[in-house]
mmCIF file of C-alpha atoms in Angstrom:
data_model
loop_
_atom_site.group_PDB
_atom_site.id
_atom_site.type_symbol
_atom_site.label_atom_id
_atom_site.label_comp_id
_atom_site.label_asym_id
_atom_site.label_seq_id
_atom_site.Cartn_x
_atom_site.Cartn_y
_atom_site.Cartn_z
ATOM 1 C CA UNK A 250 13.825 -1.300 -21.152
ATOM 2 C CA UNK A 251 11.922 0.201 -18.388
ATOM 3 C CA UNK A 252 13.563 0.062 -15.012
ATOM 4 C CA UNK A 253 10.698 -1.469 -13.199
ATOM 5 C CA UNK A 254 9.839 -3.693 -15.904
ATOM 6 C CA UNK A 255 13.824 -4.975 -15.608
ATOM 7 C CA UNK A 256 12.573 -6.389 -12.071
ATOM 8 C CA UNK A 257 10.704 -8.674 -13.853
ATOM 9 C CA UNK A 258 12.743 -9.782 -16.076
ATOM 10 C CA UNK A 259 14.600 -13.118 -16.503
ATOM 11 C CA UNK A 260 13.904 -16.742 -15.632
ATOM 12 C CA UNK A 261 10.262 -15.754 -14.574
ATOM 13 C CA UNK A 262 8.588 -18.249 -17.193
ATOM 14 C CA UNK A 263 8.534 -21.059 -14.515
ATOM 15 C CA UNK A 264 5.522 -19.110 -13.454
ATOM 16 C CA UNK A 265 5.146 -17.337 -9.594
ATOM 17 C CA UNK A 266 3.767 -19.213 -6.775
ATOM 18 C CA UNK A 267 0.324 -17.331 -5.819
ATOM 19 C CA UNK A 268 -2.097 -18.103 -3.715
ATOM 20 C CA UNK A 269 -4.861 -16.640 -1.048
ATOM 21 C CA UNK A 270 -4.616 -17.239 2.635
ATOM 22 C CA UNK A 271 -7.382 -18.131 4.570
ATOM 23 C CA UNK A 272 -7.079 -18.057 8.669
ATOM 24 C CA UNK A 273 -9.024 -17.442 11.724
ATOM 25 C CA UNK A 274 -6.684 -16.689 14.810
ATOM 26 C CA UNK A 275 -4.382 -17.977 16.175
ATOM 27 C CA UNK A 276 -2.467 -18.548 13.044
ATOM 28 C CA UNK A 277 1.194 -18.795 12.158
ATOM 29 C CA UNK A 278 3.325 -19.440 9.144
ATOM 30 C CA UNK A 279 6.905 -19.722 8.993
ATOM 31 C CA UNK A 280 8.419 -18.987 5.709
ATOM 32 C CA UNK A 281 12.017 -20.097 5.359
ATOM 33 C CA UNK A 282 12.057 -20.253 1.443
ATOM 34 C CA UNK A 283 14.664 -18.177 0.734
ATOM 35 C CA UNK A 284 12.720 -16.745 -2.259
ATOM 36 C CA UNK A 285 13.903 -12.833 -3.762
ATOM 37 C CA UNK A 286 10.860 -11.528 -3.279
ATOM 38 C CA UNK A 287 7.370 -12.281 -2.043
ATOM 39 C CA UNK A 288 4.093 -10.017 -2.222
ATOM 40 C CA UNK A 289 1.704 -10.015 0.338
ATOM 41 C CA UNK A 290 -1.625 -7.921 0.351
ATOM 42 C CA UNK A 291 -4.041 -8.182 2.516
ATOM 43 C CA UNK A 292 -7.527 -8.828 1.625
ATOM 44 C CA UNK A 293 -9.418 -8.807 4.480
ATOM 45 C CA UNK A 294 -8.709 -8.576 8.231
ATOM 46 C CA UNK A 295 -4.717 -8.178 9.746
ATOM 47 C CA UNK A 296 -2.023 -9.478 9.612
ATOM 48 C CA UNK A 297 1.518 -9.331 11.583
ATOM 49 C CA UNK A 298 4.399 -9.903 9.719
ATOM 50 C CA UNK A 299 7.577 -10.624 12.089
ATOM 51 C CA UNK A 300 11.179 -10.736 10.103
ATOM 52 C CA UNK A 301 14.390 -12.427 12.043
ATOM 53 C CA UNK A 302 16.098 -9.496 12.337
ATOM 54 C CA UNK A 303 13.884 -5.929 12.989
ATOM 55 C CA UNK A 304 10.697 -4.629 13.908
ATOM 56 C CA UNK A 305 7.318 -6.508 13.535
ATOM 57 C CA UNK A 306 5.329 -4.998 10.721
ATOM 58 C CA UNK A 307 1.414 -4.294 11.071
ATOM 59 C CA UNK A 308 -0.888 -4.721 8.043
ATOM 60 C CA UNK A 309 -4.821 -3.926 7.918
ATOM 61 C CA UNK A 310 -6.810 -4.711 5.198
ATOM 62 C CA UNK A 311 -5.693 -2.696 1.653
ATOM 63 C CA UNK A 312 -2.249 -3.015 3.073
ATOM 64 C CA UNK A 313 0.811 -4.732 1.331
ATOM 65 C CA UNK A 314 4.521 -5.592 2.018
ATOM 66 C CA UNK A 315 7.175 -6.411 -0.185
ATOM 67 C CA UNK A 316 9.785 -8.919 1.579
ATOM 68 C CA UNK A 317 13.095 -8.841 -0.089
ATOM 69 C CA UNK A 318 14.665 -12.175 0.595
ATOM 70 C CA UNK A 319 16.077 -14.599 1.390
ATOM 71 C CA UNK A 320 16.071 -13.630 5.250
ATOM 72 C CA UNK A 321 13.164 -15.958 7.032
ATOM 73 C CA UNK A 322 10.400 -13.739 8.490
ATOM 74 C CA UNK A 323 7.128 -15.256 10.070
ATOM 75 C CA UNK A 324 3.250 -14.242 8.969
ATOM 76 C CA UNK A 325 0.749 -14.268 11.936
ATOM 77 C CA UNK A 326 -2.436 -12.904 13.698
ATOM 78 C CA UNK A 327 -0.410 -11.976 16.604
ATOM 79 C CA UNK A 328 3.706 -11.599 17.142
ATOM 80 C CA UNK A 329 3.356 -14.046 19.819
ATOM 81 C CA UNK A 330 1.742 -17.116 17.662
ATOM 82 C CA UNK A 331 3.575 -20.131 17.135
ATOM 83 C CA UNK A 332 4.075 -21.679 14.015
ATOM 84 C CA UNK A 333 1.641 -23.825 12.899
ATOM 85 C CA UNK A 334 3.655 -24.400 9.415
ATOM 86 C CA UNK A 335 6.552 -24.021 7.806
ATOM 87 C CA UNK A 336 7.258 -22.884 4.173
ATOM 88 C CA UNK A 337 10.506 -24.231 2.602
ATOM 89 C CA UNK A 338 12.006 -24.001 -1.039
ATOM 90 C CA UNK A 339 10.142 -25.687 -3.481
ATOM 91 C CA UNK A 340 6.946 -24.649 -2.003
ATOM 92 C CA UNK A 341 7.366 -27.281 0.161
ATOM 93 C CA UNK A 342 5.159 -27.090 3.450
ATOM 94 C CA UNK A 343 6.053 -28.802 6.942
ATOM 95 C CA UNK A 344 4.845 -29.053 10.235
ATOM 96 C CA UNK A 345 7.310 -27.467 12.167
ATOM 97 C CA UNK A 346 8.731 -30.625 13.759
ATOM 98 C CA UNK A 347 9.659 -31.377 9.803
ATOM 99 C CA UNK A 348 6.070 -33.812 9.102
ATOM 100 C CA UNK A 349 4.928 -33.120 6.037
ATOM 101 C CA UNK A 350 1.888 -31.284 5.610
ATOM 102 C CA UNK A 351 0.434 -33.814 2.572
ATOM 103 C CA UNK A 352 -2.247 -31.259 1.588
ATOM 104 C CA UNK A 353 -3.951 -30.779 5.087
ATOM 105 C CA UNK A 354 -4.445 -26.675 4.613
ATOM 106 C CA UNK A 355 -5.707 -27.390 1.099
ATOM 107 C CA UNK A 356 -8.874 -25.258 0.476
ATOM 108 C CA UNK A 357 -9.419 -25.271 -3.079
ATOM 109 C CA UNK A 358 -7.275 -24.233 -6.299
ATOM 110 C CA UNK A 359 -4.477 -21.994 -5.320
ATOM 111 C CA UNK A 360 -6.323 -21.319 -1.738
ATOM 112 C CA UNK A 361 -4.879 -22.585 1.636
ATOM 113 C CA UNK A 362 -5.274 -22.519 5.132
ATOM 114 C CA UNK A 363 -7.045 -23.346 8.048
ATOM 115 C CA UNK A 364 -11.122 -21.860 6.967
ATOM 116 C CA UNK A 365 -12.236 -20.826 3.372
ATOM 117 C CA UNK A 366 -14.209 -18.082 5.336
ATOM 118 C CA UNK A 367 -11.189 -17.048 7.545
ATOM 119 C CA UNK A 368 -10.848 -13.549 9.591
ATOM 120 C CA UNK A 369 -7.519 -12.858 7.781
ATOM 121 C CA UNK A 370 -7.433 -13.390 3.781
ATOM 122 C CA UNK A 371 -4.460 -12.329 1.925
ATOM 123 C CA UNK A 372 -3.068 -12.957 -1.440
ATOM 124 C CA UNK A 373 0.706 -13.747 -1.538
ATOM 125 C CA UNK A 374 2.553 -14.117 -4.825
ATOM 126 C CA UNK A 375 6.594 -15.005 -4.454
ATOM 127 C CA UNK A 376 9.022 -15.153 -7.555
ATOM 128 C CA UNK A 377 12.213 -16.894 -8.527
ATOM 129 C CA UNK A 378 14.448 -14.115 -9.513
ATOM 130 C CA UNK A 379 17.711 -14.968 -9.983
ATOM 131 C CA UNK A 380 18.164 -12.358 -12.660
ATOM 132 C CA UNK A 381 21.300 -9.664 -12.017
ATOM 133 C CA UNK A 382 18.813 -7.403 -13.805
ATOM 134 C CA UNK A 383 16.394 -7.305 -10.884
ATOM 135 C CA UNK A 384 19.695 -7.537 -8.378
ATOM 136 C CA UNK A 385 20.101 -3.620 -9.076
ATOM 137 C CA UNK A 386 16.471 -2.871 -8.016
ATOM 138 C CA UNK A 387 16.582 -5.589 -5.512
ATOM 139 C CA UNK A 388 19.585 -4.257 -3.605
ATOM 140 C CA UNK A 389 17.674 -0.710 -3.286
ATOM 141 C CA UNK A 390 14.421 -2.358 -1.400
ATOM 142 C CA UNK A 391 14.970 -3.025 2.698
ATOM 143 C CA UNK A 392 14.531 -6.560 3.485
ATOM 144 C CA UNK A 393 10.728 -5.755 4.578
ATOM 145 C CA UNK A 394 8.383 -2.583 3.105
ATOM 146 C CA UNK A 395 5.106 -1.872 3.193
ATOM 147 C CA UNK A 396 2.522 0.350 1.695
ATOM 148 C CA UNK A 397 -0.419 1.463 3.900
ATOM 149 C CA UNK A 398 -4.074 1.316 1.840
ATOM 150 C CA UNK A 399 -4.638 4.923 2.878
ATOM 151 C CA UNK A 400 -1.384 5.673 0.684
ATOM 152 C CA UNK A 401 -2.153 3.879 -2.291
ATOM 153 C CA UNK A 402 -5.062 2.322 -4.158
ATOM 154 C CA UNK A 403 -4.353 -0.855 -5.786
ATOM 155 C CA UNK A 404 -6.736 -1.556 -8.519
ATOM 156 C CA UNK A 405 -5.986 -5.142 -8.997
ATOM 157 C CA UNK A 406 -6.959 -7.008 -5.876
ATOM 158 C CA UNK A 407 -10.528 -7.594 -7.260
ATOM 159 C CA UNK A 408 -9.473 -9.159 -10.696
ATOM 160 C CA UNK A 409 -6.473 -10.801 -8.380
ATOM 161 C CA UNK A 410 -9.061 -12.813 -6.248
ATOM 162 C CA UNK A 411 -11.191 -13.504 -9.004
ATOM 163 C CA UNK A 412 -8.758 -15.079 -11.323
ATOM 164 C CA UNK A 413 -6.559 -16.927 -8.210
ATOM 165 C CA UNK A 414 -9.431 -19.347 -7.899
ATOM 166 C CA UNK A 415 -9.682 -20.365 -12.176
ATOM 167 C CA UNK A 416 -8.338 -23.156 -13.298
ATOM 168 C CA UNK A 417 -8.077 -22.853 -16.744
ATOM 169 C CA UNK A 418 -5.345 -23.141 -19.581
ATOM 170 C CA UNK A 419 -3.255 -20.292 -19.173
ATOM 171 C CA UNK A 420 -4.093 -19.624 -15.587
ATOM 172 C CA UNK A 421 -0.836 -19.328 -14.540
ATOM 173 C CA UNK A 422 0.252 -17.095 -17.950
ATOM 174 C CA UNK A 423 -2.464 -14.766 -16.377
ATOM 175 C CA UNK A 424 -1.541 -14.631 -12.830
ATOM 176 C CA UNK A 425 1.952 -14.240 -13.921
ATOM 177 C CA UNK A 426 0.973 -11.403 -15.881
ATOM 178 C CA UNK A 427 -1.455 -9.953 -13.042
ATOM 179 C CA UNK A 428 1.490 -9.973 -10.203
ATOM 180 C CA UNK A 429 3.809 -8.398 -12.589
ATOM 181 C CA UNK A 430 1.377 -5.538 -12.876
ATOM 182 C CA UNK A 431 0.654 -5.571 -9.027
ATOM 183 C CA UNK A 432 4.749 -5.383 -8.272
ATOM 184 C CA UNK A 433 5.212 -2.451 -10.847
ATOM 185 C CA UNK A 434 2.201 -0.771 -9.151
ATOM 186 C CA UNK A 435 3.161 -0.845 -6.295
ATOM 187 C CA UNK A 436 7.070 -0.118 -6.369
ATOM 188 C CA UNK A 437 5.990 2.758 -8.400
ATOM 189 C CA UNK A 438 4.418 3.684 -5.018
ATOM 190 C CA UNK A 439 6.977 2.715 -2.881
ATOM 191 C CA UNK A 440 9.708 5.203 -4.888
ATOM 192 C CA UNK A 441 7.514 7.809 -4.807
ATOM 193 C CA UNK A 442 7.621 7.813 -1.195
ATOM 194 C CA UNK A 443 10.916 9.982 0.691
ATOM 195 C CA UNK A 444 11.747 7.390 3.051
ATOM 196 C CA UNK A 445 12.286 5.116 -0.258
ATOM 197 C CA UNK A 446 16.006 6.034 -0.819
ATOM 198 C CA UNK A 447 15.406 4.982 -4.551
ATOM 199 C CA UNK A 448 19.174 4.047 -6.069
ATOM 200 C CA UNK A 449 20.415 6.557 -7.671
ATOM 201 C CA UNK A 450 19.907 5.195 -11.277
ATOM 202 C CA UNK A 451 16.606 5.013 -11.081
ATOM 203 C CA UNK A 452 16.342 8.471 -9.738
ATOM 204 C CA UNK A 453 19.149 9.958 -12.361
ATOM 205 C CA UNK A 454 16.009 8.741 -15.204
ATOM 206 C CA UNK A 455 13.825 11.324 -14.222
ATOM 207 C CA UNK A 456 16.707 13.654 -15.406
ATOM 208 C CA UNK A 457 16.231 15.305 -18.814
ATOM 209 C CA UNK A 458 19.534 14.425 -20.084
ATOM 210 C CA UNK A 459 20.871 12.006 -18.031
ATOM 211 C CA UNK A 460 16.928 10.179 -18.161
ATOM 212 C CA UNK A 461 17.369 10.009 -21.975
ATOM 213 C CA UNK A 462 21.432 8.573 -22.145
ATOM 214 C CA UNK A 463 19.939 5.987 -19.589
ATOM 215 C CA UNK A 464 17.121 4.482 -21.803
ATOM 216 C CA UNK A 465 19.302 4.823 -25.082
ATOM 217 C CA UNK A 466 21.830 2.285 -22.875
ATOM 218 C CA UNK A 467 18.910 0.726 -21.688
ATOM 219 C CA UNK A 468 17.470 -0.170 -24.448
ATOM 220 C CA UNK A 469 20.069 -0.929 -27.070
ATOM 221 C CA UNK A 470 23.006 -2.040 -25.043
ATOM 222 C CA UNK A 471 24.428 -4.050 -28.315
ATOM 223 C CA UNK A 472 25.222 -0.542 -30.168
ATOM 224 C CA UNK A 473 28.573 0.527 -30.325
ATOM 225 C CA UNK A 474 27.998 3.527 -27.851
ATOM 226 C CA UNK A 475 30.458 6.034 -27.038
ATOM 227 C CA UNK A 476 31.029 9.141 -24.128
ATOM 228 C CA UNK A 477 30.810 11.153 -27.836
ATOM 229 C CA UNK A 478 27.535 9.441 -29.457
ATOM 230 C CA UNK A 479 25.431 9.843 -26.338
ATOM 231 C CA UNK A 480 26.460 13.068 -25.526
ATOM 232 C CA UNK A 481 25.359 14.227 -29.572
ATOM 233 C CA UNK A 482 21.754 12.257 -28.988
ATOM 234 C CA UNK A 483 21.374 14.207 -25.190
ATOM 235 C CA UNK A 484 22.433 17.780 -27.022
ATOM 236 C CA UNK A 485 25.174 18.386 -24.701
ATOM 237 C CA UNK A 486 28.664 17.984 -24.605
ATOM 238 C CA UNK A 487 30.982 14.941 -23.854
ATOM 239 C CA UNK A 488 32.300 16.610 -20.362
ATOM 240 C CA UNK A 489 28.649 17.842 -19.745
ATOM 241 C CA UNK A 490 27.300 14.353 -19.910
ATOM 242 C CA UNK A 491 30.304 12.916 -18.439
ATOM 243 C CA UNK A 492 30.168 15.479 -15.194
ATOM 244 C CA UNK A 493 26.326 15.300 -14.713
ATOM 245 C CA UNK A 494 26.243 11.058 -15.417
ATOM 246 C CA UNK A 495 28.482 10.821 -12.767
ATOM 247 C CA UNK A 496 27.293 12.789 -10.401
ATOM 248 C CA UNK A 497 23.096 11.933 -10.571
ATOM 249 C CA UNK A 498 24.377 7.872 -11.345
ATOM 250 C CA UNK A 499 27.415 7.516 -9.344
ATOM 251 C CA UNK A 500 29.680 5.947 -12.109
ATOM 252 C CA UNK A 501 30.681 7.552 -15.464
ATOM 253 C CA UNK A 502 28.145 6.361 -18.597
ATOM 254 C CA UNK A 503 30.851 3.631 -19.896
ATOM 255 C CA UNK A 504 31.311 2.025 -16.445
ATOM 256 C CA UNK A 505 27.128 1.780 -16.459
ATOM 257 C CA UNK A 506 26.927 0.438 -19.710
ATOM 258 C CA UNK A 507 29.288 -2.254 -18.832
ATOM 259 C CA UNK A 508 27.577 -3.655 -15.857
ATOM 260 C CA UNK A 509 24.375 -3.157 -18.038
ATOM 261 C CA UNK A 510 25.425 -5.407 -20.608
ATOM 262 C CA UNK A 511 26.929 -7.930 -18.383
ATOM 263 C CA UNK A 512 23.551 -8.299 -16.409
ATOM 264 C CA UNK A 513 22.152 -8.660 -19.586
ATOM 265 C CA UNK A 514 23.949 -11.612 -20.130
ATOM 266 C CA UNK A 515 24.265 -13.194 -16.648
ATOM 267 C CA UNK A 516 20.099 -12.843 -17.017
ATOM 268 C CA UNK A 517 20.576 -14.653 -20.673
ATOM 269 C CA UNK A 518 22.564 -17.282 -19.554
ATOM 270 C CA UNK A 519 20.301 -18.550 -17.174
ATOM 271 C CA UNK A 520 17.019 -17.923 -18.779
ATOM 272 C CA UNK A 521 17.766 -19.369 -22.352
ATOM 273 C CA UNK A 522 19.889 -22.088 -24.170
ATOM 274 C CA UNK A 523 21.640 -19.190 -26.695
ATOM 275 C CA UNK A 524 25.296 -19.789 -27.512
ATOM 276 C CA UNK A 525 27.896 -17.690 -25.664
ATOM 277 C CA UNK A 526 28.220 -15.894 -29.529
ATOM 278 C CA UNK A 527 24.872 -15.144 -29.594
ATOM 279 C CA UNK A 528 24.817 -13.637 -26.535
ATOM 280 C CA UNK A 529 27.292 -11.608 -26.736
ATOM 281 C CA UNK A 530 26.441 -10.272 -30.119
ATOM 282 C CA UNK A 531 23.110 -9.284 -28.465
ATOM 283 C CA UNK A 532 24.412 -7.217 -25.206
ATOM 284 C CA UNK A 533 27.364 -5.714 -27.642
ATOM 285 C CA UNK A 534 30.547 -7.840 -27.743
ATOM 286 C CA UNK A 535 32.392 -8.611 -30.424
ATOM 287 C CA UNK A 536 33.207 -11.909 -29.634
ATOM 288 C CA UNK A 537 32.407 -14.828 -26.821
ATOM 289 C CA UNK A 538 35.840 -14.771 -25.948
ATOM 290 C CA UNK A 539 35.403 -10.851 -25.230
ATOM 291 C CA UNK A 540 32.350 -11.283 -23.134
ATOM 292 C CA UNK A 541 33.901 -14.125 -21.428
ATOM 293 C CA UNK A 542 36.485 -12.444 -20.414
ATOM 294 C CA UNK A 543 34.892 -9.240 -19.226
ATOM 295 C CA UNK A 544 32.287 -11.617 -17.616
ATOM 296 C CA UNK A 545 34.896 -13.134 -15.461
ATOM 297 C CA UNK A 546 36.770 -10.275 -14.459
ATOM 298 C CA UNK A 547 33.616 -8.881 -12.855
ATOM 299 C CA UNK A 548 31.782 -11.870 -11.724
ATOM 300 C CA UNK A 549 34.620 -14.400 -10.599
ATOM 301 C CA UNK A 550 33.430 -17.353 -12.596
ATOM 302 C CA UNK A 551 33.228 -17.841 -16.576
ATOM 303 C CA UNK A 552 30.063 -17.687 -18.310
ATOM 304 C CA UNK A 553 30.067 -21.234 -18.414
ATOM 305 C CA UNK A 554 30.209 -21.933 -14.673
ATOM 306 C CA UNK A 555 27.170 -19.136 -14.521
ATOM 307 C CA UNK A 556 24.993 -21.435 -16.426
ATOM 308 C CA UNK A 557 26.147 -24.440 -15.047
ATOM 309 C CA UNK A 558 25.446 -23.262 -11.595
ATOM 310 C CA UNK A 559 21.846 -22.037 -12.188
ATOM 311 C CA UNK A 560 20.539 -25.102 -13.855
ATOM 312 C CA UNK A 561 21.574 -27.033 -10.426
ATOM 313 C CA UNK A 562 20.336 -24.387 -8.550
ATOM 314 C CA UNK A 563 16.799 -24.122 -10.288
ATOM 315 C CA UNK A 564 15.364 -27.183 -9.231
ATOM 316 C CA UNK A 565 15.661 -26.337 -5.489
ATOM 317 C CA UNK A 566 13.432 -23.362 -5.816
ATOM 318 C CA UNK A 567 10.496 -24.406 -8.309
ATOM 319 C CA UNK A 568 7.131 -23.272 -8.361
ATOM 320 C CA UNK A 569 3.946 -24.521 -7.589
ATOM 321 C CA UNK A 570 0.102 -23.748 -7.601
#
């Protein structure tokens, strides 16, 4: 599995909330949705966007930030705007004071705001990533980053604003697909970049040897890998690998593959219905009671109370169109 694409993965199938922002100053939203991640790129015009804790953030037309949640930030023409609305979980919108909205900032499919013609258009797209897959990116990114236009060209934002406005069957299969290929794009960017600090996982795969023991984990977790068997498929030998895996990932290849297959199956758990055996045979235990147990010694609870916690949990954070 690619790393990138491991962002992505998990109980995404609810669909992403997207939409396009319309506004003419003075505009303020307040977004207190506690969602992983949210995408903003700006269309046309500026944008401010102001986080809790932290510098303000500037961003011109081409622009786009990445805010890592769920820390509340605010999105504005100025720093000094008031709220006009509030954004809660559920994709629930407020006046501030806690009145519903009840559609006033409607524009049109998947469009909101206060003008359809607005100063300041941007297209925002927010998952519900609950995945410990994505956790290992996620805990690399700083709660808000941006990429200037002049740094990167995104080729997407043209399809993006033509297909946020369709509604067709499938629409959302398509946007889902679309914002995928927008976050990949653009982290791709963002590690490129030497104020990134990319973890040192992702970095350890541009490593010829190291690179290649990563995607054989990676991508068949369920086979009975040893120090020995890797070491024979990289062409070097079992201290070699051992030595160098440590140093470039920070944890020998056996401690990796662990917490590999154990995200695996905290993502499982929560995205599908599988039995405990059948997930276990798939990440590469023997047994349920194996995974259990290995399961709980890392993460606290059983596998059981995993499951049980994110179906109460999901229908706090839905998504909407």
């Amino acid at each position: 599995m690619d790393a990138l694409a491991g962002l992505l993965e998990g109980p995404r199938a609810r669909g992403a909330f997207m939409i396009r922002a319309c506004f003419d100053p003075p505009w303020a939203i307040r977004v207190e949705d506690r969602a992983p991640l949210t995408v903003m790129l700006v269309v046309r015009g500026d944008a401010w966007i102001t986080p809790d804790t932290g510098p303000p953030l500037r961003l011109h037309a081409g622009d786009l930030a990445i805010a890592r949640g769920p820390d509340p930030y605010t999105c504005a023409d100025d720093p000094a705007t008031p709220p006009q609305a509030l954004i809660l979980p559920g994709a629930e919108c407020s006046y501030p004071d806690g009145r519903p909205l009840q559609g006033s900032m409607d524009l049109g499919v998947r469009t909101w705001g206060d003008n359809l013609g607005g100063s300041t258009v941007m297209l925002i797209g927010t998952y519900l990533m609950q995945g410990e897959i994505s956790g290992r990116l996620l805990d690399a990114l700083p709660p808000l980053l941006s990429l200037p236009g002049d740094v990167w060209e995104c080729p997407l934002t043209a399809l993006l604003m033509e297909e946020i406005g369709r509604d067709e069957p499938g629409q959302e299969v398509v946007l889902d697909r679309l914002l995928d290929l927008l976050v990949i794009a653009a982290l791709r960017a963002w590690f490129s970049r030497p104020e990134a600090a990319a973890p040192a996982w992702y970095q350890a795969l541009a490593d010829p040897v190291v690179g290649r023991v990563l995607r054989l984990l990676q991508d068949d977790p369920a086979h009975p890998w040893t120090v020995a068997s890797l070491a024979a498929k990289a062409g070097v030998s079992r201290a070699a690998l051992a030595r160098r895996f440590s140093e470039l990932v920070g944890e020998p290849p056996m401690t990796y593959l662990t917490g590999w297959r154990l995200a695996l199956a905290a993502d499982r758990l929560r995205a599908s219905d599988a039995t405990l055996d059948s997930i276990a045979r798939q990440v590469g235990y023997g047994s349920a009671f194996a995974l259990s147990s290995a399961f709980k010694r890392v993460y606290g609870v059983s596998p059981q109370e995993h499951r049980a916690r994110a179906a109460e949990d999901a229908p706090l954070i839905g998504a909407g169109s």
